[in-house]
Coordinates of C-alpha atoms in Angstrom, one line a residue:
M1 CA 18.3 -44.5 52.7
E2 CA 20.2 -41.5 51.3
T3 CA 23.3 -43.6 50.9
E4 CA 21.4 -46.2 48.9
Q5 CA 19.9 -43.6 46.7
T6 CA 23.3 -42.0 46.2
R7 CA 24.7 -45.3 45.2
A8 CA 21.9 -46.0 42.8
S9 CA 22.2 -42.5 41.2
H10 CA 26.0 -43.1 40.9
R11 CA 25.5 -46.4 39.1
I12 CA 22.9 -45.0 36.8
G13 CA 25.3 -42.1 36.0
E14 CA 28.1 -44.5 35.2
L15 CA 25.8 -46.6 33.0
L16 CA 24.7 -43.6 31.1
T17 CA 28.3 -42.4 30.7
V18 CA 29.3 -45.8 29.3
L19 CA 26.3 -45.9 27.0
T20 CA 26.8 -42.3 25.6
E21 CA 30.5 -41.9 25.6
R22 CA 32.4 -45.2 25.3
P23 CA 31.6 -47.8 22.6
V24 CA 31.9 -51.3 24.3
S25 CA 33.0 -54.6 22.7
L26 CA 34.7 -53.0 19.8
Y27 CA 36.9 -56.1 19.3
A28 CA 33.9 -58.4 19.4
A29 CA 32.1 -56.2 16.8
A30 CA 35.2 -56.5 14.6
V31 CA 35.1 -60.3 14.9
L32 CA 31.5 -60.4 13.9
R33 CA 32.3 -58.2 10.9
I34 CA 35.1 -60.4 9.8
G35 CA 33.3 -63.6 10.6
Y36 CA 30.0 -62.9 8.8
G37 CA 31.7 -61.2 5.8
L38 CA 34.0 -64.2 5.4
L39 CA 31.1 -66.7 6.0
Y40 CA 28.9 -65.2 3.4
L41 CA 31.7 -64.8 0.9
L42 CA 32.5 -68.6 1.3
F43 CA 28.8 -69.4 1.0
L44 CA 28.5 -67.4 -2.3
L45 CA 31.6 -69.1 -3.6
R46 CA 30.4 -72.6 -2.6
E47 CA 27.1 -72.0 -4.4
F48 CA 28.7 -70.3 -7.4
P49 CA 28.1 -73.4 -9.7
H50 CA 24.5 -73.5 -8.6
R51 CA 23.8 -69.8 -8.5
D52 CA 21.4 -69.7 -11.5
E53 CA 19.2 -72.6 -10.0
I54 CA 19.0 -70.9 -6.6
W55 CA 18.8 -67.1 -7.3
G56 CA 19.0 -66.6 -11.1
P57 CA 16.6 -66.4 -14.0
G58 CA 16.7 -70.2 -14.3
S59 CA 15.6 -70.9 -10.7
P60 CA 12.4 -73.0 -10.3
W61 CA 11.4 -70.2 -7.9
T62 CA 11.0 -67.6 -10.6
P63 CA 11.3 -63.9 -10.1
E64 CA 7.6 -63.6 -10.8
L65 CA 6.8 -66.1 -7.9
A66 CA 9.3 -64.1 -5.7
R67 CA 7.5 -60.9 -6.4
Q68 CA 4.1 -62.4 -5.6
L69 CA 5.5 -63.6 -2.2
F70 CA 6.9 -60.0 -1.6
D71 CA 3.3 -58.7 -1.9
Q72 CA 2.4 -60.8 1.1
T73 CA 5.6 -60.5 3.2
G74 CA 6.8 -57.0 2.4
W75 CA 10.3 -58.3 1.3
A76 CA 12.2 -56.9 -1.5
S77 CA 15.2 -57.9 -3.5
I78 CA 17.5 -56.2 -6.0
L79 CA 17.7 -59.5 -7.9
T80 CA 14.1 -59.2 -9.0
L81 CA 14.5 -55.8 -10.6
S82 CA 15.4 -57.4 -13.9
E83 CA 15.4 -60.9 -15.3
S84 CA 18.4 -60.4 -17.5
R85 CA 21.2 -62.8 -17.0
V86 CA 23.8 -60.1 -17.4
Y87 CA 22.2 -58.1 -14.6
F88 CA 22.0 -61.2 -12.3
E89 CA 25.7 -62.0 -12.9
A90 CA 26.6 -58.3 -12.1
C91 CA 24.6 -58.6 -8.9
Y92 CA 26.4 -61.8 -7.9
V93 CA 29.8 -60.2 -8.6
L94 CA 28.7 -57.2 -6.5
A95 CA 27.7 -59.6 -3.7
L96 CA 31.1 -61.3 -3.7
V97 CA 33.0 -57.9 -3.7
T98 CA 30.8 -56.5 -1.0
S99 CA 31.3 -59.5 1.2
A100 CA 35.1 -59.3 0.8
L101 CA 35.2 -55.5 1.5
F102 CA 33.0 -55.8 4.5
M103 CA 35.2 -58.6 5.9
L104 CA 38.3 -56.4 5.3
G105 CA 36.7 -53.3 6.8
W106 CA 37.1 -50.9 3.9
R107 CA 34.8 -47.9 4.1
T108 CA 32.9 -49.9 6.7
R109 CA 30.1 -47.5 7.4
A110 CA 28.9 -47.5 3.7
V111 CA 29.9 -51.1 2.9
S112 CA 28.0 -52.4 6.0
V113 CA 24.8 -51.0 4.5
L114 CA 25.5 -52.5 1.1
F115 CA 26.3 -55.8 2.7
A116 CA 23.0 -55.8 4.5
V117 CA 21.2 -55.0 1.3
V118 CA 23.0 -57.9 -0.5
V119 CA 22.2 -60.4 2.3
A120 CA 18.5 -59.3 2.5
S121 CA 18.2 -59.5 -1.3
F122 CA 19.6 -63.0 -1.7
H123 CA 17.7 -64.2 1.3
A124 CA 14.3 -62.8 0.0
R125 CA 14.9 -64.1 -3.6
A126 CA 15.1 -67.7 -2.6
I127 CA 13.6 -67.9 0.9
F128 CA 12.7 -71.5 0.6
M129 CA 16.0 -72.8 -0.8
T130 CA 18.4 -72.4 2.1
D131 CA 19.2 -74.2 5.4
G132 CA 18.2 -71.6 7.9
G133 CA 21.7 -70.3 8.6
D134 CA 21.1 -67.3 6.5
N135 CA 18.3 -66.2 8.8
L136 CA 20.8 -65.4 11.5
I137 CA 23.3 -63.9 9.1
L138 CA 20.5 -61.6 7.8
L139 CA 19.7 -60.4 11.3
M140 CA 23.3 -59.8 12.2
A141 CA 24.0 -58.0 8.9
L142 CA 21.2 -55.6 9.8
Y143 CA 22.4 -55.1 13.4
L144 CA 26.0 -54.5 12.4
V145 CA 25.0 -51.5 10.3
F146 CA 24.6 -49.6 13.5
T147 CA 27.9 -50.7 15.1
A148 CA 31.4 -49.3 14.9
C149 CA 32.6 -52.7 13.7
G150 CA 35.4 -51.1 11.7
R151 CA 37.4 -49.6 14.6
H152 CA 39.7 -52.6 14.9
W153 CA 41.3 -55.2 12.6
S154 CA 40.2 -53.3 9.4
L155 CA 41.6 -51.3 6.6
D156 CA 39.8 -48.3 8.0
A157 CA 41.7 -48.7 11.3
R158 CA 45.0 -49.1 9.4
R159 CA 44.3 -45.9 7.4
T160 CA 43.5 -44.0 10.6
R161 CA 46.8 -45.1 12.1
L162 CA 48.8 -44.2 9.0
R163 CA 47.1 -40.7 8.9
A164 CA 47.8 -40.2 12.7
S165 CA 51.5 -41.2 12.3
A166 CA 52.0 -39.0 9.2
G167 CA 49.7 -36.1 10.3
T168 CA 50.9 -32.6 11.2
P169 CA 49.3 -30.3 13.8
S170 CA 46.8 -28.0 12.3
C171 CA 47.3 -24.2 12.4
T172 CA 43.6 -23.5 12.3
P173 CA 42.1 -22.7 15.8
P174 CA 39.3 -25.0 16.9
V175 CA 35.8 -23.8 16.1
Q176 CA 33.2 -24.1 18.9
G177 CA 30.5 -25.3 16.5
A178 CA 32.7 -27.9 14.9
N179 CA 33.6 -29.2 18.4
E180 CA 30.0 -29.5 19.4
L181 CA 29.1 -31.3 16.2
D182 CA 32.0 -33.7 16.6
R183 CA 31.0 -34.4 20.2
S184 CA 27.4 -35.0 19.1
R185 CA 28.6 -37.4 16.4
R186 CA 30.7 -39.4 18.8
T187 CA 27.8 -39.6 21.3
L188 CA 25.4 -40.8 18.6
T189 CA 27.9 -43.4 17.4
A190 CA 28.5 -44.7 20.9
V191 CA 24.7 -44.9 21.7
L192 CA 23.9 -46.7 18.4
H193 CA 26.9 -49.1 18.7
N194 CA 26.1 -50.0 22.3
C195 CA 22.5 -50.6 21.7
A196 CA 23.2 -52.7 18.6
M197 CA 25.6 -54.8 20.5
F198 CA 23.1 -55.3 23.3
V199 CA 20.4 -56.4 20.8
I200 CA 22.9 -58.9 19.2
A201 CA 23.6 -60.4 22.5
A202 CA 19.9 -60.5 23.4
Q203 CA 19.1 -62.1 20.0
V204 CA 21.6 -64.9 20.7
C205 CA 20.3 -65.5 24.2
F206 CA 16.7 -65.6 22.8
L207 CA 17.8 -68.1 20.1
Y208 CA 19.4 -70.5 22.7
G209 CA 16.7 -70.1 25.2
A210 CA 13.8 -70.6 22.8
A211 CA 15.6 -73.7 21.3
G212 CA 16.1 -75.2 24.7
L213 CA 12.5 -74.6 25.9
Y214 CA 11.2 -76.0 22.6
K215 CA 13.3 -79.1 23.1
V216 CA 12.0 -79.6 26.7
Q217 CA 8.5 -80.0 25.4
G218 CA 9.5 -83.0 23.1
G219 CA 9.6 -86.5 24.6
S220 CA 12.6 -87.6 22.5
W221 CA 14.9 -85.0 24.1
G222 CA 13.5 -85.9 27.5
N223 CA 14.4 -89.6 27.1
G224 CA 17.7 -88.9 25.4
T225 CA 16.9 -90.4 22.0
A226 CA 16.5 -87.2 19.9
L227 CA 20.1 -87.3 18.5
H228 CA 19.6 -90.9 17.6
Y229 CA 16.8 -89.9 15.2
V230 CA 18.7 -87.0 13.9
L231 CA 21.7 -89.2 13.0
N232 CA 19.4 -91.5 11.0
L233 CA 17.8 -88.8 8.8
D234 CA 19.0 -89.3 5.2
L235 CA 18.5 -85.6 4.4
F236 CA 21.0 -84.6 7.1
R237 CA 23.6 -87.3 6.8
P238 CA 26.4 -86.3 4.5
W239 CA 28.6 -89.1 5.7
P240 CA 26.4 -92.0 6.6
E241 CA 29.3 -94.2 7.9
L242 CA 30.3 -91.5 10.4
S243 CA 26.7 -91.0 11.5
L244 CA 26.3 -94.8 12.1
M245 CA 29.6 -95.0 14.0
V246 CA 28.5 -92.1 16.3
D247 CA 25.0 -93.7 16.7
E248 CA 26.5 -96.8 18.2
H249 CA 27.4 -95.0 21.5
D250 CA 24.0 -94.8 23.1
V251 CA 25.2 -93.4 26.5
L252 CA 27.2 -90.6 24.9
I253 CA 24.3 -89.7 22.7
S254 CA 21.9 -89.5 25.7
I255 CA 24.5 -87.3 27.6
A256 CA 24.8 -85.1 24.6
C257 CA 21.0 -84.6 24.4
Y258 CA 20.7 -83.6 28.1
L259 CA 23.8 -81.4 28.0
T260 CA 22.4 -79.6 24.9
V261 CA 19.1 -78.8 26.5
L262 CA 20.8 -77.7 29.7
L263 CA 23.2 -75.3 28.0
Q264 CA 20.6 -73.8 25.8
V265 CA 18.1 -73.2 28.6
A266 CA 20.7 -71.9 31.1
F267 CA 22.7 -70.0 28.4
P268 CA 21.4 -66.5 29.4
F269 CA 22.3 -67.1 33.1
V270 CA 25.9 -68.4 32.7
L271 CA 27.4 -65.5 30.7
F272 CA 29.0 -63.9 33.8
G273 CA 32.4 -64.6 35.2
R274 CA 34.7 -67.4 34.0
L275 CA 31.9 -69.9 33.6
K276 CA 31.1 -68.6 30.2
Y277 CA 34.4 -69.9 28.7
P278 CA 33.7 -73.6 29.2
V279 CA 30.1 -73.1 28.2
L280 CA 31.1 -71.3 25.0
T281 CA 33.7 -74.0 24.3
T282 CA 31.1 -76.7 24.7
L283 CA 28.8 -74.9 22.4
L284 CA 31.7 -74.6 19.9
G285 CA 32.0 -78.3 19.9
M286 CA 28.3 -78.8 19.5
H287 CA 28.2 -76.6 16.5
V288 CA 31.2 -78.2 14.9
G289 CA 29.4 -81.5 15.4
I290 CA 26.2 -80.1 13.7
A291 CA 28.3 -78.9 10.7
V292 CA 30.1 -82.3 10.3
L293 CA 27.4 -84.8 11.1
M294 CA 24.4 -82.9 9.7
G295 CA 26.0 -81.1 6.9
L296 CA 24.9 -77.6 8.0
P297 CA 28.1 -75.5 7.9
L298 CA 26.4 -72.2 7.2
F299 CA 24.1 -72.5 10.3
S300 CA 26.9 -73.7 12.5
G301 CA 29.3 -71.0 11.3
A302 CA 26.7 -68.3 12.0
M303 CA 26.1 -69.5 15.5
I304 CA 29.8 -69.9 16.3
I305 CA 30.5 -66.3 15.1
A306 CA 27.5 -65.0 17.1
D307 CA 28.8 -66.6 20.3
A308 CA 31.9 -64.3 19.9
V309 CA 29.9 -61.3 21.1
F310 CA 30.1 -62.6 24.7
L311 CA 33.9 -62.6 24.8
P312 CA 35.3 -59.4 26.4
D313 CA 37.7 -57.1 24.7
R314 CA 40.5 -58.1 27.1
F315 CA 40.2 -61.7 25.7
Y316 CA 40.7 -60.5 22.1
R317 CA 43.5 -58.1 23.2
S318 CA 45.3 -61.0 24.8
L319 CA 44.9 -63.0 21.6
G320 CA 46.5 -60.1 19.7
R321 CA 49.4 -59.9 22.0
L322 CA 50.0 -63.7 21.8
W323 CA 49.8 -63.5 18.0
R324 CA 52.3 -60.6 17.9
H325 CA 54.6 -62.4 20.3
T326 CA 54.5 -65.6 18.3
I327 CA 55.1 -63.8 15.0
G328 CA 57.9 -61.7 16.6
R329 CA 59.6 -64.9 17.9
A330 CA 59.3 -66.5 14.5
D331 CA 60.8 -63.4 12.7
V332 CA 63.7 -63.3 15.2
G333 CA 64.4 -67.0 14.6
K334 CA 64.5 -66.4 10.9
V335 CA 66.9 -63.5 11.2
N336 CA 69.2 -65.1 13.8
G337 CA 69.0 -68.8 12.9
P338 CA 70.7 -71.4 15.1
T339 CA 74.4 -71.9 14.5
R340 CA 76.4 -75.1 15.1
G341 CA 78.5 -75.1 18.2
G342 CA 77.2 -71.9 19.6
P343 CA 74.1 -69.7 20.3
A344 CA 72.3 -67.7 17.7
L345 CA 73.7 -64.3 16.9
V346 CA 71.7 -61.1 17.1
P347 CA 72.2 -58.6 14.3
S348 CA 74.4 -56.3 16.4
Q349 CA 76.8 -59.2 17.0
V350 CA 77.5 -59.8 13.4
A351 CA 80.7 -58.2 12.2
P352 CA 80.3 -56.1 9.1
A353 CA 81.8 -57.5 5.9
P354 CA 85.0 -55.8 4.7
R355 CA 84.7 -53.4 1.9

């Protein structure tokens, strides 16, 4: 009995140590930052010609109507502070710049807050004029404020490396109060980051599980005909010929229906071990199909990026090593170059030119 209690206490202690001292899934957080920053930037650029009709003073959903809805929902938006066109254009430029800086990881702590304000403002301003993908982006933007998503693959990380390589040891002796303050700051950062990453993962599990359970209640998903009706909706059929061609394969459509429901319901239970890799790959294909066949790239992109939270840091580190190895081989090939009649020469084998 004492042994079991000791083991339980040891495990709890390890869990608390990880929670309070070591931020987890830092690479996954960086992927979420890059992904959602890039996705929202592309979204704003795509809607740039239609920005006035969706969010601007010329929108059918006028700022006055938006403010009336805010009184009921509690939402707020910086876009309704003024009905001036100049002000709106300035806000749009601010949104573009903020999305780009968030993606690049420049001053990530401050920019992440600004990015969340931008996404919330655009979402609230025209809540009835989007396809639903911005709902998930809004949630993720709010969660990422509390993460250390700028630790890797960011301008902040690059600046930190440059300072470390060019830094000189300080002659000032360490101050006890400063050390305690720094330790408290690191602990608070780790706790907030780990809790936020857990909430992100739980949010994705809830989305998949709720969607799967909702589908189970419908008869069209049970008999495998749901996707047939989806492919014949004119509102979600950007390429009718492609939809009709896919609709001809009844057996494959039925299999896709059952597989979709199975993966969504079982998603929270297959995220351990190597089984998650084929599951995430299948979901990737499903979301790509939704983007192409239903014309919902924002929603599909938001879900694909959210799935990245379940990939461990070792996976991203291996991708980084593979990328550096590939780039290194390409650079060596450019420097050496193949020669006729003999092997490529390395720089040390090339004789210096006579002066």
